[in-house]
């Protein structure tokens, strides 16, 4: 899904040097690193609160559907509605229940993903110091592994390189 590189030639060693210097500087600068990690954690916490609020709202709606089922059955028993109306009402409630249950499942999956991302950030914070201490003596294989682990993305234009890092899933 990435756009193709439009540059006709970029020196591999130059790119590797620039990318490695930026990644190393980011990992070695505790203030910059921790500010970014805090930003990510804050976005997870806010997102987590929103998802939890949605889950609570969905649970309330699901409870209302159960109450509506009881009310419709009671109305049928009292003779206020006929069997056709009862069947249609129960079918509508069943469809609403399925929709709400599926939406609850989706929101729980989102919540699990947010929690995994938060755990990944916490792991990165714990590992940052260990990684930072080893950056100067890193072999080319170590560098390649670290860049892959951080889901590094490099974009280049005629005059500059942009480096972005992702949070690993584990």
mmCIF file of C-alpha atoms in Angstrom:
data_model
loop_
_atom_site.group_PDB
_atom_site.id
_atom_site.type_symbol
_atom_site.label_atom_id
_atom_site.label_comp_id
_atom_site.label_asym_id
_atom_site.label_seq_id
_atom_site.Cartn_x
_atom_site.Cartn_y
_atom_site.Cartn_z
ATOM 1 C CA UNK A 1 0.000 0.000 0.000
ATOM 2 C CA UNK A 2 3.032 2.299 -0.013
ATOM 3 C CA UNK A 3 3.719 4.572 -2.976
ATOM 4 C CA UNK A 4 6.619 3.550 -5.150
ATOM 5 C CA UNK A 5 9.924 5.320 -4.672
ATOM 6 C CA UNK A 6 10.361 8.019 -7.311
ATOM 7 C CA UNK A 7 14.061 8.499 -6.706
ATOM 8 C CA UNK A 8 16.233 7.239 -9.547
ATOM 9 C CA UNK A 9 19.204 6.458 -7.290
ATOM 10 C CA UNK A 10 19.836 6.533 -3.571
ATOM 11 C CA UNK A 11 23.070 5.316 -2.098
ATOM 12 C CA UNK A 12 22.400 2.333 0.186
ATOM 13 C CA UNK A 13 25.215 3.137 2.643
ATOM 14 C CA UNK A 14 24.067 6.766 2.865
ATOM 15 C CA UNK A 15 20.475 5.719 3.599
ATOM 16 C CA UNK A 16 21.576 3.137 6.160
ATOM 17 C CA UNK A 17 23.801 5.664 7.915
ATOM 18 C CA UNK A 18 21.111 8.356 8.072
ATOM 19 C CA UNK A 19 18.401 5.935 9.201
ATOM 20 C CA UNK A 20 20.590 4.335 11.823
ATOM 21 C CA UNK A 21 21.707 7.720 13.190
ATOM 22 C CA UNK A 22 18.090 8.870 13.545
ATOM 23 C CA UNK A 23 16.913 5.658 15.177
ATOM 24 C CA UNK A 24 19.885 5.622 17.550
ATOM 25 C CA UNK A 25 19.387 9.291 18.449
ATOM 26 C CA UNK A 26 15.713 8.670 19.182
ATOM 27 C CA UNK A 27 16.432 5.666 21.401
ATOM 28 C CA UNK A 28 19.339 7.351 23.178
ATOM 29 C CA UNK A 29 17.432 10.569 23.968
ATOM 30 C CA UNK A 30 15.325 9.621 27.011
ATOM 31 C CA UNK A 31 13.295 12.853 26.997
ATOM 32 C CA UNK A 32 12.240 12.594 23.351
ATOM 33 C CA UNK A 33 11.655 8.859 23.619
ATOM 34 C CA UNK A 34 9.602 9.121 26.824
ATOM 35 C CA UNK A 35 7.555 12.036 25.438
ATOM 36 C CA UNK A 36 6.601 9.890 22.449
ATOM 37 C CA UNK A 37 5.840 6.872 24.636
ATOM 38 C CA UNK A 38 3.691 9.051 26.931
ATOM 39 C CA UNK A 39 1.822 10.418 23.914
ATOM 40 C CA UNK A 40 1.094 6.877 22.760
ATOM 41 C CA UNK A 41 -0.008 5.750 26.215
ATOM 42 C CA UNK A 42 -2.279 8.771 26.567
ATOM 43 C CA UNK A 43 -3.901 8.004 23.219
ATOM 44 C CA UNK A 44 -4.431 4.388 24.314
ATOM 45 C CA UNK A 45 -5.962 5.421 27.646
ATOM 46 C CA UNK A 46 -8.360 7.861 25.973
ATOM 47 C CA UNK A 47 -9.279 5.294 23.361
ATOM 48 C CA UNK A 48 -9.702 2.654 26.044
ATOM 49 C CA UNK A 49 -12.093 4.859 28.027
ATOM 50 C CA UNK A 50 -14.160 5.529 24.899
ATOM 51 C CA UNK A 51 -14.370 1.829 24.044
ATOM 52 C CA UNK A 52 -15.338 0.949 27.620
ATOM 53 C CA UNK A 53 -18.064 3.615 27.523
ATOM 54 C CA UNK A 54 -19.354 2.148 24.234
ATOM 55 C CA UNK A 55 -19.361 -1.334 25.768
ATOM 56 C CA UNK A 56 -21.392 -0.105 28.750
ATOM 57 C CA UNK A 57 -23.884 1.637 26.437
ATOM 58 C CA UNK A 58 -24.228 -1.514 24.330
ATOM 59 C CA UNK A 59 -24.816 -3.621 27.450
ATOM 60 C CA UNK A 60 -27.592 -1.220 28.530
ATOM 61 C CA UNK A 61 -29.205 -1.456 25.080
ATOM 62 C CA UNK A 62 -28.994 -5.237 25.212
ATOM 63 C CA UNK A 63 -30.715 -5.229 28.616
ATOM 64 C CA UNK A 64 -33.494 -3.047 27.153
ATOM 65 C CA UNK A 65 -34.038 -5.596 24.384
ATOM 66 C CA UNK A 66 -34.523 -8.293 27.038
ATOM 67 C CA UNK A 67 -37.074 -6.081 28.833
ATOM 68 C CA UNK A 68 -38.883 -5.441 25.533
ATOM 69 C CA UNK A 69 -39.110 -9.206 24.952
ATOM 70 C CA UNK A 70 -40.704 -9.682 28.366
ATOM 71 C CA UNK A 71 -43.142 -6.821 27.792
ATOM 72 C CA UNK A 72 -44.221 -8.138 24.385
ATOM 73 C CA UNK A 73 -44.801 -11.648 25.764
ATOM 74 C CA UNK A 74 -46.785 -10.193 28.682
ATOM 75 C CA UNK A 75 -48.915 -8.141 26.260
ATOM 76 C CA UNK A 76 -49.630 -11.293 24.263
ATOM 77 C CA UNK A 77 -50.632 -13.196 27.405
ATOM 78 C CA UNK A 78 -53.026 -10.369 28.384
ATOM 79 C CA UNK A 79 -54.518 -10.471 24.875
ATOM 80 C CA UNK A 80 -53.335 -6.974 23.954
ATOM 81 C CA UNK A 81 -51.489 -8.211 20.828
ATOM 82 C CA UNK A 82 -51.991 -11.209 18.581
ATOM 83 C CA UNK A 83 -49.520 -13.967 17.693
ATOM 84 C CA UNK A 84 -48.429 -12.285 14.446
ATOM 85 C CA UNK A 85 -47.473 -9.084 16.252
ATOM 86 C CA UNK A 86 -45.727 -11.132 18.944
ATOM 87 C CA UNK A 87 -43.702 -13.091 16.363
ATOM 88 C CA UNK A 88 -42.687 -9.940 14.490
ATOM 89 C CA UNK A 89 -41.726 -8.121 17.674
ATOM 90 C CA UNK A 90 -39.666 -11.055 18.913
ATOM 91 C CA UNK A 91 -37.972 -11.353 15.505
ATOM 92 C CA UNK A 92 -37.065 -7.649 15.559
ATOM 93 C CA UNK A 93 -35.723 -7.962 19.082
ATOM 94 C CA UNK A 94 -33.739 -11.051 18.095
ATOM 95 C CA UNK A 95 -32.169 -9.134 15.177
ATOM 96 C CA UNK A 96 -31.336 -6.232 17.498
ATOM 97 C CA UNK A 97 -29.833 -8.658 20.024
ATOM 98 C CA UNK A 98 -27.626 -10.235 17.329
ATOM 99 C CA UNK A 99 -26.468 -6.809 16.141
ATOM 100 C CA UNK A 100 -25.688 -5.635 19.673
ATOM 101 C CA UNK A 101 -23.872 -8.876 20.530
ATOM 102 C CA UNK A 102 -21.735 -8.615 17.403
ATOM 103 C CA UNK A 103 -20.965 -4.960 18.150
ATOM 104 C CA UNK A 104 -19.969 -5.893 21.708
ATOM 105 C CA UNK A 105 -17.609 -8.524 20.277
ATOM 106 C CA UNK A 106 -16.086 -5.929 17.917
ATOM 107 C CA UNK A 107 -15.596 -3.415 20.714
ATOM 108 C CA UNK A 108 -14.029 -6.074 22.949
ATOM 109 C CA UNK A 109 -11.575 -6.868 20.138
ATOM 110 C CA UNK A 110 -10.724 -3.154 19.860
ATOM 111 C CA UNK A 111 -10.214 -3.009 23.621
ATOM 112 C CA UNK A 112 -7.926 -6.042 23.517
ATOM 113 C CA UNK A 113 -5.879 -4.425 20.738
ATOM 114 C CA UNK A 114 -5.553 -1.198 22.728
ATOM 115 C CA UNK A 115 -4.398 -3.166 25.764
ATOM 116 C CA UNK A 116 -1.854 -5.066 23.646
ATOM 117 C CA UNK A 117 -0.559 -1.777 22.230
ATOM 118 C CA UNK A 118 -0.252 -0.320 25.710
ATOM 119 C CA UNK A 119 1.675 -3.408 26.828
ATOM 120 C CA UNK A 120 3.957 -3.024 23.789
ATOM 121 C CA UNK A 121 4.696 0.590 24.732
ATOM 122 C CA UNK A 122 5.470 -0.456 28.311
ATOM 123 C CA UNK A 123 7.803 -3.155 26.979
ATOM 124 C CA UNK A 124 9.579 -0.632 24.743
ATOM 125 C CA UNK A 125 10.094 1.697 27.685
ATOM 126 C CA UNK A 126 11.594 -1.146 29.720
ATOM 127 C CA UNK A 127 13.874 -2.240 26.881
ATOM 128 C CA UNK A 128 14.938 1.238 25.725
ATOM 129 C CA UNK A 129 17.796 1.596 28.192
ATOM 130 C CA UNK A 130 19.185 -1.857 27.396
ATOM 131 C CA UNK A 131 18.956 -1.203 23.665
ATOM 132 C CA UNK A 132 20.438 2.301 23.974
ATOM 133 C CA UNK A 133 23.501 0.941 25.780
ATOM 134 C CA UNK A 134 24.180 -1.508 22.953
ATOM 135 C CA UNK A 135 23.616 0.791 19.986
ATOM 136 C CA UNK A 136 27.245 1.843 19.584
ATOM 137 C CA UNK A 137 28.514 -1.715 19.371
ATOM 138 C CA UNK A 138 25.631 -3.047 17.258
ATOM 139 C CA UNK A 139 26.563 -5.295 14.361
ATOM 140 C CA UNK A 140 24.864 -4.848 10.972
ATOM 141 C CA UNK A 141 22.645 -7.837 11.833
ATOM 142 C CA UNK A 142 21.704 -6.216 15.173
ATOM 143 C CA UNK A 143 20.847 -2.993 13.378
ATOM 144 C CA UNK A 144 18.739 -4.769 10.769
ATOM 145 C CA UNK A 145 16.891 -6.716 13.482
ATOM 146 C CA UNK A 146 16.176 -3.557 15.483
ATOM 147 C CA UNK A 147 14.928 -1.672 12.415
ATOM 148 C CA UNK A 148 12.623 -4.573 11.552
ATOM 149 C CA UNK A 149 11.413 -4.875 15.143
ATOM 150 C CA UNK A 150 10.556 -1.161 15.201
ATOM 151 C CA UNK A 151 8.658 -1.466 11.902
ATOM 152 C CA UNK A 152 10.865 1.227 10.357
ATOM 153 C CA UNK A 153 9.534 3.089 7.328
ATOM 154 C CA UNK A 154 11.852 5.276 5.309
ATOM 155 C CA UNK A 155 10.671 7.720 2.678
ATOM 156 C CA UNK A 156 13.015 9.802 0.575
ATOM 157 C CA UNK A 157 12.699 12.734 -1.743
ATOM 158 C CA UNK A 158 15.429 14.581 -3.596
ATOM 159 C CA UNK A 159 16.893 16.266 -0.525
ATOM 160 C CA UNK A 160 15.914 14.381 2.611
ATOM 161 C CA UNK A 161 14.908 11.138 4.307
ATOM 162 C CA UNK A 162 11.951 10.732 6.655
ATOM 163 C CA UNK A 163 12.088 7.901 9.161
ATOM 164 C CA UNK A 164 9.059 6.638 11.051
ATOM 165 C CA UNK A 165 8.992 3.886 13.663
ATOM 166 C CA UNK A 166 6.100 1.705 14.705
ATOM 167 C CA UNK A 167 5.372 0.014 17.994
ATOM 168 C CA UNK A 168 6.030 -3.718 17.753
ATOM 169 C CA UNK A 169 3.125 -6.034 18.566
ATOM 170 C CA UNK A 170 5.089 -7.938 21.223
#
